[in-house]
CSV table of C-alpha atoms and ligand atoms in Angstrom, one decimal:
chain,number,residue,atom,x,y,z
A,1,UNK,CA,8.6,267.6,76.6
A,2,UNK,CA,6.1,270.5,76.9
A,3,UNK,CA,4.5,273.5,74.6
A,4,UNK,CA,4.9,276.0,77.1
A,5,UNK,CA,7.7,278.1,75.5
A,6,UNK,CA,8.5,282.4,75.1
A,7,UNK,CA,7.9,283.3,71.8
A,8,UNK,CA,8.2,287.5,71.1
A,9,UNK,CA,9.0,288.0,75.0
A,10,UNK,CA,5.6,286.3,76.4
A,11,UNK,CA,5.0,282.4,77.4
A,12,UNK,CA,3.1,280.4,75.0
A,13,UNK,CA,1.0,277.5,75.1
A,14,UNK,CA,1.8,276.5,71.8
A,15,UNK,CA,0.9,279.7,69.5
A,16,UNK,CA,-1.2,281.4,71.8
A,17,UNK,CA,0.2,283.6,74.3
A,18,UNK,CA,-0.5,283.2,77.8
A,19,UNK,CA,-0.9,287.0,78.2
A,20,UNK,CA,-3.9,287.7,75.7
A,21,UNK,CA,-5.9,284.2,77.1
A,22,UNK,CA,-5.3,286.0,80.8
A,23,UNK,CA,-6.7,289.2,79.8
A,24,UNK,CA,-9.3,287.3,77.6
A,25,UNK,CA,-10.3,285.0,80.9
A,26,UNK,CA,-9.0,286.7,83.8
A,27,UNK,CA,-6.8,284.8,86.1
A,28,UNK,CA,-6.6,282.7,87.5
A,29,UNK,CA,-6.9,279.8,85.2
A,30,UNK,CA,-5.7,276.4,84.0
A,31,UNK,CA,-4.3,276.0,80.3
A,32,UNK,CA,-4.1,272.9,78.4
A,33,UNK,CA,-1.9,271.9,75.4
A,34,UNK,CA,-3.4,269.4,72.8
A,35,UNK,CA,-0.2,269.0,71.2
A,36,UNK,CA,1.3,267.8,74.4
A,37,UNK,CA,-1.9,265.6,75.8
A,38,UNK,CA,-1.4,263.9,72.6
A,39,UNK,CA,2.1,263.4,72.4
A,40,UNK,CA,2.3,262.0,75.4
A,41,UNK,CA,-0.4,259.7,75.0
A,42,UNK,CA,1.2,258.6,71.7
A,43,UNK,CA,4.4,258.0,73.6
A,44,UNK,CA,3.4,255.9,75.9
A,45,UNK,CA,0.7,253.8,73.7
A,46,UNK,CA,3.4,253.6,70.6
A,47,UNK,CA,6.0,252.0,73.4
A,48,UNK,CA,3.6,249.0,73.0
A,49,UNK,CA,3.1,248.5,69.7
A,50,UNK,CA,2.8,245.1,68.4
A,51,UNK,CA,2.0,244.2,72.4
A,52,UNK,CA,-1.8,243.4,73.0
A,53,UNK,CA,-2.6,246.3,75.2
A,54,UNK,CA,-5.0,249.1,76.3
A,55,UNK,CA,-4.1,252.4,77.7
A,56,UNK,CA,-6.8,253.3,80.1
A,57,UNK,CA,-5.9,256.9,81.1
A,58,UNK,CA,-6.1,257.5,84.7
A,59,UNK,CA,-9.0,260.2,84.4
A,60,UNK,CA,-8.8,261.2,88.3
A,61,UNK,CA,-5.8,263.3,86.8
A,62,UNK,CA,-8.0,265.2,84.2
A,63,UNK,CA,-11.0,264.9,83.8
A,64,UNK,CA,-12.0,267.4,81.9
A,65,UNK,CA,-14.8,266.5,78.6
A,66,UNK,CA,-12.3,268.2,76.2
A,67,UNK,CA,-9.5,266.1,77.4
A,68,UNK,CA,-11.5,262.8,77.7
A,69,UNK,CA,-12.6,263.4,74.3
A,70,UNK,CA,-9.3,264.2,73.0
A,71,UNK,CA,-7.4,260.8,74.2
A,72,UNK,CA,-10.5,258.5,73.7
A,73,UNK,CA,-10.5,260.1,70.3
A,74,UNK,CA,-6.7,258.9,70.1
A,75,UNK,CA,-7.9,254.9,71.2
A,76,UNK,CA,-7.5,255.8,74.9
A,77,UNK,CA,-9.4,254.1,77.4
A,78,UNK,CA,-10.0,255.1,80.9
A,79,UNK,CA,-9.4,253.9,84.3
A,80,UNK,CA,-12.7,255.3,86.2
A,81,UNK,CA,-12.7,255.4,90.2
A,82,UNK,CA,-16.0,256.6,90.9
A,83,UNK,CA,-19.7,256.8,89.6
A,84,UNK,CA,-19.1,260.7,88.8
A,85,UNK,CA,-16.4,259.6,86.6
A,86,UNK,CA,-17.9,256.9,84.7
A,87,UNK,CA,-20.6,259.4,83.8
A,88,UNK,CA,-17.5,262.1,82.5
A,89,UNK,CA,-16.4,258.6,80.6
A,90,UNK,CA,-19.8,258.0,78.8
A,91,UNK,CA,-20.1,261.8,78.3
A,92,UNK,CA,-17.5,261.7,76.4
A,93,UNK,CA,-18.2,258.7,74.6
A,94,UNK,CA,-15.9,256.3,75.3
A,95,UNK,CA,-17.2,252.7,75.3
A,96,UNK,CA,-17.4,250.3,78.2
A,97,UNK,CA,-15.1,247.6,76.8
A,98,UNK,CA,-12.6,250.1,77.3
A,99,UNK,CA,-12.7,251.1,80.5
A,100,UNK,CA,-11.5,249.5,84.0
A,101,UNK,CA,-13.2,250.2,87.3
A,102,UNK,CA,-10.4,251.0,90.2
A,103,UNK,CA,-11.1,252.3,93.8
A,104,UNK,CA,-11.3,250.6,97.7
A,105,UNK,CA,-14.9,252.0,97.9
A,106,UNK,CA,-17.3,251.1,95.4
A,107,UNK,CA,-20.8,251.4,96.3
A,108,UNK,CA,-23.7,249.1,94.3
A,109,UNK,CA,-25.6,252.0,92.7
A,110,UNK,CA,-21.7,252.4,91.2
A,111,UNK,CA,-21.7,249.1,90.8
A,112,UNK,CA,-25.1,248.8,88.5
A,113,UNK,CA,-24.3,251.2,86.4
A,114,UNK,CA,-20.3,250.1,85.3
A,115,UNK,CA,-22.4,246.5,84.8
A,116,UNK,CA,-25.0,248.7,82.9
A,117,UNK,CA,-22.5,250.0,80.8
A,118,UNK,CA,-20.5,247.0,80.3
A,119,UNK,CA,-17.2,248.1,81.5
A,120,UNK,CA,-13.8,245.6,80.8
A,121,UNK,CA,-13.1,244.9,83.9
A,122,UNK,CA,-13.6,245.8,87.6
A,123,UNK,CA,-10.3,245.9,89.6
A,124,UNK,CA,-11.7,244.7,93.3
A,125,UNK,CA,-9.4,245.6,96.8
A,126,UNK,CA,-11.0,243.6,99.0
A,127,UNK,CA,-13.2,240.6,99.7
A,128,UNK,CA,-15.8,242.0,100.9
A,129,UNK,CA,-16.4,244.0,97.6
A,130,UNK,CA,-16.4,240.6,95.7
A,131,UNK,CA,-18.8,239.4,97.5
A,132,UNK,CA,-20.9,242.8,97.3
A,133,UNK,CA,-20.4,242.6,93.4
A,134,UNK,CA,-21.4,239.4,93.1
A,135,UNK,CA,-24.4,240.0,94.8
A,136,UNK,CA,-25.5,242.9,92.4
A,137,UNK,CA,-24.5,241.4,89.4
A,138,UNK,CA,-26.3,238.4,90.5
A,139,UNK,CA,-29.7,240.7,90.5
A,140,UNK,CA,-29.2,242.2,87.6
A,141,UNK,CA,-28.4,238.4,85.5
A,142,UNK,CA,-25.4,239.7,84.4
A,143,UNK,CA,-21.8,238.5,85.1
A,144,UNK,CA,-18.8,240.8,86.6
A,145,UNK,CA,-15.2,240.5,84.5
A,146,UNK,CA,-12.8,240.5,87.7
A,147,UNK,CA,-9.5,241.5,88.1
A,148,UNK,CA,-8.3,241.8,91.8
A,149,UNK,CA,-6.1,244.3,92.6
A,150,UNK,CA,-3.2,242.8,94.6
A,151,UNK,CA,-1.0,244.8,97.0
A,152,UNK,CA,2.7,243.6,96.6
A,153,UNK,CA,4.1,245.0,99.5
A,154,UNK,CA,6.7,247.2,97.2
A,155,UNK,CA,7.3,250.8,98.4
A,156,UNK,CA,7.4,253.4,94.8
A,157,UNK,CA,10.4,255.2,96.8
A,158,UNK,CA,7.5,258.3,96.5
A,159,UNK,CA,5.6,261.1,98.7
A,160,UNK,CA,3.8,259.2,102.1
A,161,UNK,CA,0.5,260.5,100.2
A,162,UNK,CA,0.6,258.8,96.7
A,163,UNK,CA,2.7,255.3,97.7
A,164,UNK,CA,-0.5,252.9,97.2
A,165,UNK,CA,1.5,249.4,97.1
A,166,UNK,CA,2.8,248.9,100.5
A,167,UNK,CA,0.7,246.5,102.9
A,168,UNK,CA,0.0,249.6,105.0
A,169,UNK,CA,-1.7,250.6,102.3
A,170,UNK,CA,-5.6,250.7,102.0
A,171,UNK,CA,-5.3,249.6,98.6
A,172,UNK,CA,-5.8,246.3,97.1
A,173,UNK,CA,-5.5,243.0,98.6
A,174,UNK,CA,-2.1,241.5,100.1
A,175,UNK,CA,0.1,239.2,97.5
A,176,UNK,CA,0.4,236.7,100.3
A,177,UNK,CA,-3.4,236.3,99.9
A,178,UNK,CA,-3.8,236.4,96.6
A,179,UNK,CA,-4.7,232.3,95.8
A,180,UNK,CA,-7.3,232.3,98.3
A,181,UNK,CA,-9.0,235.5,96.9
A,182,UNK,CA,-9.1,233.9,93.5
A,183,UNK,CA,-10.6,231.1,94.7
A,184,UNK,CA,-13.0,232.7,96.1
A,185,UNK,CA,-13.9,234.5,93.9
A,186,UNK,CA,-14.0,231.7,91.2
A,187,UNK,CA,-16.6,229.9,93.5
A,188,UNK,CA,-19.2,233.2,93.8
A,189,UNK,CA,-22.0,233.6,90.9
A,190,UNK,CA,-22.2,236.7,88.5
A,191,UNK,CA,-18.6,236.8,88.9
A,192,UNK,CA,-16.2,236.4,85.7
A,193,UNK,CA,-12.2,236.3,86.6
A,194,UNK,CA,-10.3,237.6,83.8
A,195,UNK,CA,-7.3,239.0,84.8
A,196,UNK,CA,-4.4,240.2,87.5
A,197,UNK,CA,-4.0,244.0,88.7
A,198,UNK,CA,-2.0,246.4,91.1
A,199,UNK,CA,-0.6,250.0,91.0
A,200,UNK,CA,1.8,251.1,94.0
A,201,UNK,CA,1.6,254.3,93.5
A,202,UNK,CA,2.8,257.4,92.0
A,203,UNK,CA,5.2,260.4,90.7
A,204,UNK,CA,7.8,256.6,90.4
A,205,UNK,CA,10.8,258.0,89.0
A,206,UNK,CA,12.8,254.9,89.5
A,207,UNK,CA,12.2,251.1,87.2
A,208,UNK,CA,13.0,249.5,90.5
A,209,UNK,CA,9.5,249.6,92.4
A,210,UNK,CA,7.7,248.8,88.9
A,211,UNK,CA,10.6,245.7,88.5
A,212,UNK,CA,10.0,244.1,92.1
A,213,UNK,CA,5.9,244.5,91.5
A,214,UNK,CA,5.8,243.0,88.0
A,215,UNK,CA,8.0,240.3,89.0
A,216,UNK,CA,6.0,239.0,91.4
A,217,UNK,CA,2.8,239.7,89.0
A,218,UNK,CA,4.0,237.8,86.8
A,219,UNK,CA,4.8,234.9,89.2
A,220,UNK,CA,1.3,235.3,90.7
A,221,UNK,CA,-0.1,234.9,86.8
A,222,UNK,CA,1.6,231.5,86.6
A,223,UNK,CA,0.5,230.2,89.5
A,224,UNK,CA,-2.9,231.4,88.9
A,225,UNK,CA,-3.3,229.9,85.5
A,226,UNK,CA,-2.1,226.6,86.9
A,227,UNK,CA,-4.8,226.6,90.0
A,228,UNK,CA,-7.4,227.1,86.7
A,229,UNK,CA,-7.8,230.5,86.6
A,230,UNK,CA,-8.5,232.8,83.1
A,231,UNK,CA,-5.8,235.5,83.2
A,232,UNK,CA,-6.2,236.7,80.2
A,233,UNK,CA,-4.9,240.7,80.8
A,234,UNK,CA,-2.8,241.7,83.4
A,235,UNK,CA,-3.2,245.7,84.3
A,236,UNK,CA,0.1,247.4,85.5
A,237,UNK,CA,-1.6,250.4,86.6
A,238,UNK,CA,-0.1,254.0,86.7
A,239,UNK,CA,2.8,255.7,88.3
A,240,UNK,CA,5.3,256.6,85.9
A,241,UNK,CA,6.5,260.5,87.3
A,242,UNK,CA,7.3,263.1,85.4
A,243,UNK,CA,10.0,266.0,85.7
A,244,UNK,CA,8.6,268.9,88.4
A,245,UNK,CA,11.9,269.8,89.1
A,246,UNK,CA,13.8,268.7,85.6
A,247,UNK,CA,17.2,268.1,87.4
A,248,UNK,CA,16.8,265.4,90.5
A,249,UNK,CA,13.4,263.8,89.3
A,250,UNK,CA,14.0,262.3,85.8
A,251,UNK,CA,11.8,259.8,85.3
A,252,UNK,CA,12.2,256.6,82.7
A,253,UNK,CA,11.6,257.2,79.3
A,254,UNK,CA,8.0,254.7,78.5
A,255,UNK,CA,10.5,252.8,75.8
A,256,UNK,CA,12.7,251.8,79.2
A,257,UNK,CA,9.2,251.3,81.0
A,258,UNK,CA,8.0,248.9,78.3
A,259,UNK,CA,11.2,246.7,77.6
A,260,UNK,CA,11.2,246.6,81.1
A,261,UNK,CA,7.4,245.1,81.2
A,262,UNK,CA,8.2,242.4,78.3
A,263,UNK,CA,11.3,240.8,80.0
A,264,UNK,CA,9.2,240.4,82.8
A,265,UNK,CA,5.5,239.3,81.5
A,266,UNK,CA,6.5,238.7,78.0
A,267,UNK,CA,6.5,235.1,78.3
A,268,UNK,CA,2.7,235.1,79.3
A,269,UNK,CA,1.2,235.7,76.3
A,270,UNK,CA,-1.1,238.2,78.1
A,271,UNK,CA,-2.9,241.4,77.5
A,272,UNK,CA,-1.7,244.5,79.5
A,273,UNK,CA,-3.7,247.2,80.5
A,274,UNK,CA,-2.1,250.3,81.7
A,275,UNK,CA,-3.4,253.4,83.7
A,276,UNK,CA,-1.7,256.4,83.2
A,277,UNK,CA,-2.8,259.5,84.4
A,278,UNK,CA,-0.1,262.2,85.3
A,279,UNK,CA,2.4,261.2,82.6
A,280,UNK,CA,0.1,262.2,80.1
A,281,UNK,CA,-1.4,265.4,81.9
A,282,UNK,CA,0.8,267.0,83.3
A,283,UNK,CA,3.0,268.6,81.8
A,284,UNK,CA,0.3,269.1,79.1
A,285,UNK,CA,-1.2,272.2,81.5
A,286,UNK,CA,-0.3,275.3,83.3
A,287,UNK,CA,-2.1,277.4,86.1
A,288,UNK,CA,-1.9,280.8,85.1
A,289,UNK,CA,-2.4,283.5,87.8
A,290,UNK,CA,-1.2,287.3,88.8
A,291,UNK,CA,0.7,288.8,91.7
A,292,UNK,CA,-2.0,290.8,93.9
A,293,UNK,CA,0.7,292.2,96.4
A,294,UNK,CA,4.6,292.0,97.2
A,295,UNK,CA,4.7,292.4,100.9
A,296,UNK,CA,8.1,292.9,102.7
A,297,UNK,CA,8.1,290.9,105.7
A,298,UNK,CA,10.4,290.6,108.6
A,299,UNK,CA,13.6,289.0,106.7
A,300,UNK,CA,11.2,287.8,103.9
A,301,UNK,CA,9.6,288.6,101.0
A,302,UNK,CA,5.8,287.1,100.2
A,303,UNK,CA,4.8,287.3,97.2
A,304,UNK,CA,0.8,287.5,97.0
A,305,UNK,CA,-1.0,286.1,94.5
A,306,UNK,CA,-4.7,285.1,93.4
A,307,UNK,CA,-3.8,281.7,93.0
A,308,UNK,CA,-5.5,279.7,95.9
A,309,UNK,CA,-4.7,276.5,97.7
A,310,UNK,CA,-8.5,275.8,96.5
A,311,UNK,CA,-7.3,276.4,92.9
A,312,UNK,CA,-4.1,274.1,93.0
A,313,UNK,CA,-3.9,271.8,96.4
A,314,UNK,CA,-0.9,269.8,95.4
A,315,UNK,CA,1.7,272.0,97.3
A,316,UNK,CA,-0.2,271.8,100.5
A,317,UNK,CA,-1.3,268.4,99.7
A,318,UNK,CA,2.0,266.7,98.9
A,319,UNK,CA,4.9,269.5,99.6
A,320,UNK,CA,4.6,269.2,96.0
A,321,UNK,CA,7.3,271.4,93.7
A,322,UNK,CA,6.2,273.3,90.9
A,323,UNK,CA,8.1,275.8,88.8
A,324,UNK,CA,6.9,279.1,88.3
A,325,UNK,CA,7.7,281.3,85.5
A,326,UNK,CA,6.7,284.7,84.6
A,327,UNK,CA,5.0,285.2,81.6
A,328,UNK,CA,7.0,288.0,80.3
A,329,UNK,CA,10.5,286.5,79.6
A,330,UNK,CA,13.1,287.6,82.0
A,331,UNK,CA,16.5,289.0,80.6
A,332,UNK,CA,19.5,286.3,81.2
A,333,UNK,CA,20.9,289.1,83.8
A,334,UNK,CA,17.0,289.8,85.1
A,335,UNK,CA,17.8,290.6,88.9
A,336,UNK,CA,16.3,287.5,91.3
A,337,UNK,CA,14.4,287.5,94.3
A,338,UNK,CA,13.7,284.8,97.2
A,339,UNK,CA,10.3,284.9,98.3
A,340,UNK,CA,7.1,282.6,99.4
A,341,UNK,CA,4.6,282.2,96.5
A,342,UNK,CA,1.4,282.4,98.4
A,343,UNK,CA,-2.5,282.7,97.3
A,344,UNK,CA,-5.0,284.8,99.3
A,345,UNK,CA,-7.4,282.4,101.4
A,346,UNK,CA,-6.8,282.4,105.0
A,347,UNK,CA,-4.8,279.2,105.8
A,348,UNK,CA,-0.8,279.2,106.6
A,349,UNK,CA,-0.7,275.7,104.2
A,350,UNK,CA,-2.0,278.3,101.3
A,351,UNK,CA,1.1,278.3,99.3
A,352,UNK,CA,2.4,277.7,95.7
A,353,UNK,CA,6.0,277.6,96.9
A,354,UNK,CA,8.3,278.6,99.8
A,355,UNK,CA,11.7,280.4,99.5
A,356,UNK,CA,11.9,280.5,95.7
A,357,UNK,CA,14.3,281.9,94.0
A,358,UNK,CA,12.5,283.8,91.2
A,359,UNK,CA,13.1,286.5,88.6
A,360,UNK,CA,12.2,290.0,90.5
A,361,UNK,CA,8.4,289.8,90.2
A,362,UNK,CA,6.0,293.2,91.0
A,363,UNK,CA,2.2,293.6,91.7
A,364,UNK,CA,0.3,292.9,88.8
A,365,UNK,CA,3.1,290.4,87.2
A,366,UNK,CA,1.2,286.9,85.6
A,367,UNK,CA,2.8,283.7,85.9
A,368,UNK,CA,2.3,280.1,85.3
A,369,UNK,CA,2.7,277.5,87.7
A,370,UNK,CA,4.3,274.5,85.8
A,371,UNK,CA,3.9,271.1,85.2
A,372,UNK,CA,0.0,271.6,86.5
A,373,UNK,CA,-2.2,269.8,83.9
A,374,UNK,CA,-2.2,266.5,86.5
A,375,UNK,CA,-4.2,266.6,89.6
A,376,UNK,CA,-4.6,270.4,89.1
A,377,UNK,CA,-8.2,271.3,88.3
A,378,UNK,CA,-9.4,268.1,89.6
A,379,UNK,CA,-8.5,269.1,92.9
A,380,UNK,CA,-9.5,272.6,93.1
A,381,UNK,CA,-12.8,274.0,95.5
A,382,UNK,CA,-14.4,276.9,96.3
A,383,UNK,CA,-12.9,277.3,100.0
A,384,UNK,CA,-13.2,280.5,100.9
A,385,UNK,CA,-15.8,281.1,98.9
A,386,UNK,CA,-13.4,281.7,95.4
A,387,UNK,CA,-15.1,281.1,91.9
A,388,UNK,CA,-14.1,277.1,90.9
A,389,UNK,CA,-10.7,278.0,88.7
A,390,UNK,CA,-11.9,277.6,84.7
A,391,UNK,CA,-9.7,275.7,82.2
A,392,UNK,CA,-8.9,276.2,78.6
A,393,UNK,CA,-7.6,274.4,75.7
A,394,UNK,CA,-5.1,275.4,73.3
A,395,UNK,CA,-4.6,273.9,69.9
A,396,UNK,CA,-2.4,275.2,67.6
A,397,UNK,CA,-3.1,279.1,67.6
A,398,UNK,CA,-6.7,278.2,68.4
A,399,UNK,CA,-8.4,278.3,71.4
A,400,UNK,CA,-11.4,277.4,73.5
A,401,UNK,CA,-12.6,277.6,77.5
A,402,UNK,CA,-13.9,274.4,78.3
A,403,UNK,CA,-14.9,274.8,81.8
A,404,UNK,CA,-16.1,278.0,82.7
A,405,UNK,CA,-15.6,280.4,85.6
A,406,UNK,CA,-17.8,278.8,88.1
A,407,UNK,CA,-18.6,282.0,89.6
A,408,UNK,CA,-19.6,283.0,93.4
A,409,UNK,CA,-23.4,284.0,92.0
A,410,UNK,CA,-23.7,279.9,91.3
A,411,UNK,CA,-22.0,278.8,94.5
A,412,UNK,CA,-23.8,280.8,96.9
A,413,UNK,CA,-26.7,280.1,94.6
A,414,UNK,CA,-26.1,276.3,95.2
A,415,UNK,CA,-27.3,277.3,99.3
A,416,UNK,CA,-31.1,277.2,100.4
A,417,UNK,CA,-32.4,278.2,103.8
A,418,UNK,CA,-34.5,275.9,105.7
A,419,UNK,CA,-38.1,276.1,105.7
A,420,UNK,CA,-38.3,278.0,109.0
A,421,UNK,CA,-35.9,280.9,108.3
A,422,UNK,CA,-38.5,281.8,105.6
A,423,UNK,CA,-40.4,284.6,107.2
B,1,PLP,C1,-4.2,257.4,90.6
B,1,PLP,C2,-4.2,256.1,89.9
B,1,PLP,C3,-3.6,255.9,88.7
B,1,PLP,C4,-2.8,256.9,88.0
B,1,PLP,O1,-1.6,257.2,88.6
B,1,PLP,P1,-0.5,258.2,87.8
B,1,PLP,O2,0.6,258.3,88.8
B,1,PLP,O3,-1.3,259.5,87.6
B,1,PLP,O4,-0.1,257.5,86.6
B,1,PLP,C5,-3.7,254.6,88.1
B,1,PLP,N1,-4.3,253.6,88.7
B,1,PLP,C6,-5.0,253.8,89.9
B,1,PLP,C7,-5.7,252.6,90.5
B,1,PLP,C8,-4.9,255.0,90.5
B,1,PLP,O5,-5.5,255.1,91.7
């Protein structure tokens, strides 16, 4: 469920039409929908109502202030994997008892200031880390809440790059391991254990993965409690996909997701934390971008665009698929073309998509690349020396740029010679 529909001929995010923001902004650019950032979150949050829980959005997918803002403003929380991040977090005002602390590589400085803040709860990967936590909280005479992530050995059945719960996996530390973590970590100082975590990973478009992880969550919460450990919240982390493709990649509704989630923990009289990131994002966003040339190749067509690999890296990244629709409506009978989507910086992996069947498209066409408001933006650079892509967010027929076109004054700007090339 989007807002990205043709009304009058032109593609809309929600009343504004993609057309006037391009001309307004230039392309290319990244376009939000409120109405869609918030349905979603309402979705998922309302599938546990009545359940003791906390949605901690997954900001690593947007992280955008006007986003943040948006879905604390709704009771989100957020799941924070960096120091940069926990900064966006506070920017935008959301409070430390609602946000959890993920990632294999947490440094102390990181560390001091999620303790400053007084975050919920810090999912630790590996022992070393507790022990490095412990230390730091120990200096600072405060105490750690705990959760450690545990890797269940499950494969999410998703892309090699975004599987996170197998026990090749850097992530988290193994289920068969789990007791003797906790007992550790019960034994250091300045350390608090208050709950259970995992996440195996992501774009799941199957209950299966989540059933086999949860299960044996659930089983490691029992037998936790009875070696005297305080689980009080168990955090399920992310995952749930969403429809790139709309036919073959249909992911459970959150209502299956959560009846799912109470058969299995129900009985534990727990709180769950969650960490959703693309479900909520992405469909909520668009990249929006122009066809520069159509050059006729030997037996192909390329169609060459301004949209970088810089700009959106998930199709180089992943082999990700993304729709692309033009922005003025085709006609039902509108001829079709095959061609290779492609941006202009000087890499062969620089593509949006590869033999695409596509309305006929000409130089100076716009089009939106779909289902991009998730790891979108986040990702994009300034390779080549391109402007870092700006974003905008529509509400109703209003909108509003909140991140400007980081131009190529500012990047070459952020350079300084050395004190001997100063003549
Ligand atoms: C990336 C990530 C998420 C979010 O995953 P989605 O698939 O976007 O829901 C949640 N938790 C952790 C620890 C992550 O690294």
């Amino acid at each position: 469920m989007h807002h990205f529909t043709y009304k009058g001929g032109v593609l809309h995010a929600e009343d504004v039409s993609l057309a006037e923001l391009a001309a307004r902004v230039g392309t290319p650019f990244y376009a939000y929908a409120q109405a869609t950032l918030s349905r979603h979150y309402r979705v998922f949050d309302d599938a546990f109502a009545g359940d003791d829980h906390l949605v901690c959005f997954a900001m690593k997918a947007n992280s955008n202030q006007a986003v943040l803002k948006l879905l604390a403003g709704l009771g989100a929380g957020m799941d924070i994997v960096s120091g940069g991040e926990l900064k966006r977090a506070q920017a935008a005002g959301v409070a430390g008892g609602k946000i959890v602390f993920s990632g294999v590589g947490k440094t102390e400085e990181e560390m001091r200031a999620a303790l400053a803040h007084g975050i919920r709860c810090f999912n630790v990967e590996s022992l070393p880390e507790l022990r490095r936590l412990s230390q730091v909280a120990r200096a600072m005479g405060r105490t750690a809440p705990v959760a450690l992530r545990i890797n269940p050995d499950v494969d999410a059945k998703t892309h090699e790059k975004i599987a996170t719960g197998r026990k090749a996996d850097k992530f988290g530390i193994s289920w068969t391991r789990a007791l003797e973590a906790y007992a550790l970590a019960a034994g250091l100082p300045g350390i608090a254990v208050t709950g259970l975590a995992t996440h195996i990973g992501s774009q799941i478009t199957d209950l299966q993965p989540f059933e086999q992880a949860y299960s044996l969550m659930a089983e490691l919460a029992t037998r936790l409690r009875e070696a005297g450990h305080d689980i009080r919240h168990v955090d399920l982390g992310g995952g749930l996909g969403v429809p790139y493709r709309g036919d073959t990649d249909i992911p459970p509704h959150p209502d299956d997701y959560a009846a799912m989630v109470r058969r299995l923990l129900g009985h534990l009289d727990v709180a769950y934390i969650f960490e959703p990131g693309r479900m909520i994002a992405a469909n909520a966003g668009v990249l929006v971008g122009r066809v520069l040339y159509v050059k006729e190749a030997e037996g192909k067509t390329f169609l060459i665009t301004d949209v970088g690999m810089n700009d959106l890296l998930r199709p180089t990244l992943y082999e990700a698929f993304h729709h692309i629709q033009p922005l003025a409506e085709p006609e039902p009978d509108a001829p079709m073309m095959s061609a290779d989507v492609v941006g202009p910086v000087c890499e062969t992996g620089d593509y949006i998509a590869r033999e695409r069947r596509l309305p006929q498209m000409k130089e100076g066409d716009l089009f939106a690349v779909m289902t991009a408001g998730a790891y979108g933006a986040v990702m994009a650079g300034t390779y080549n020396t391109r402007a870092l892509v700006p974003e905008v967010l529509v509400n109703g027929a209003d909108h509003a740029v909140v991140r400007r076109r980081f131009d190529e004054e500012r990047i070459v700007g952020l350079d300084s010679l050395a004190p001997w090339q100063m003549a």
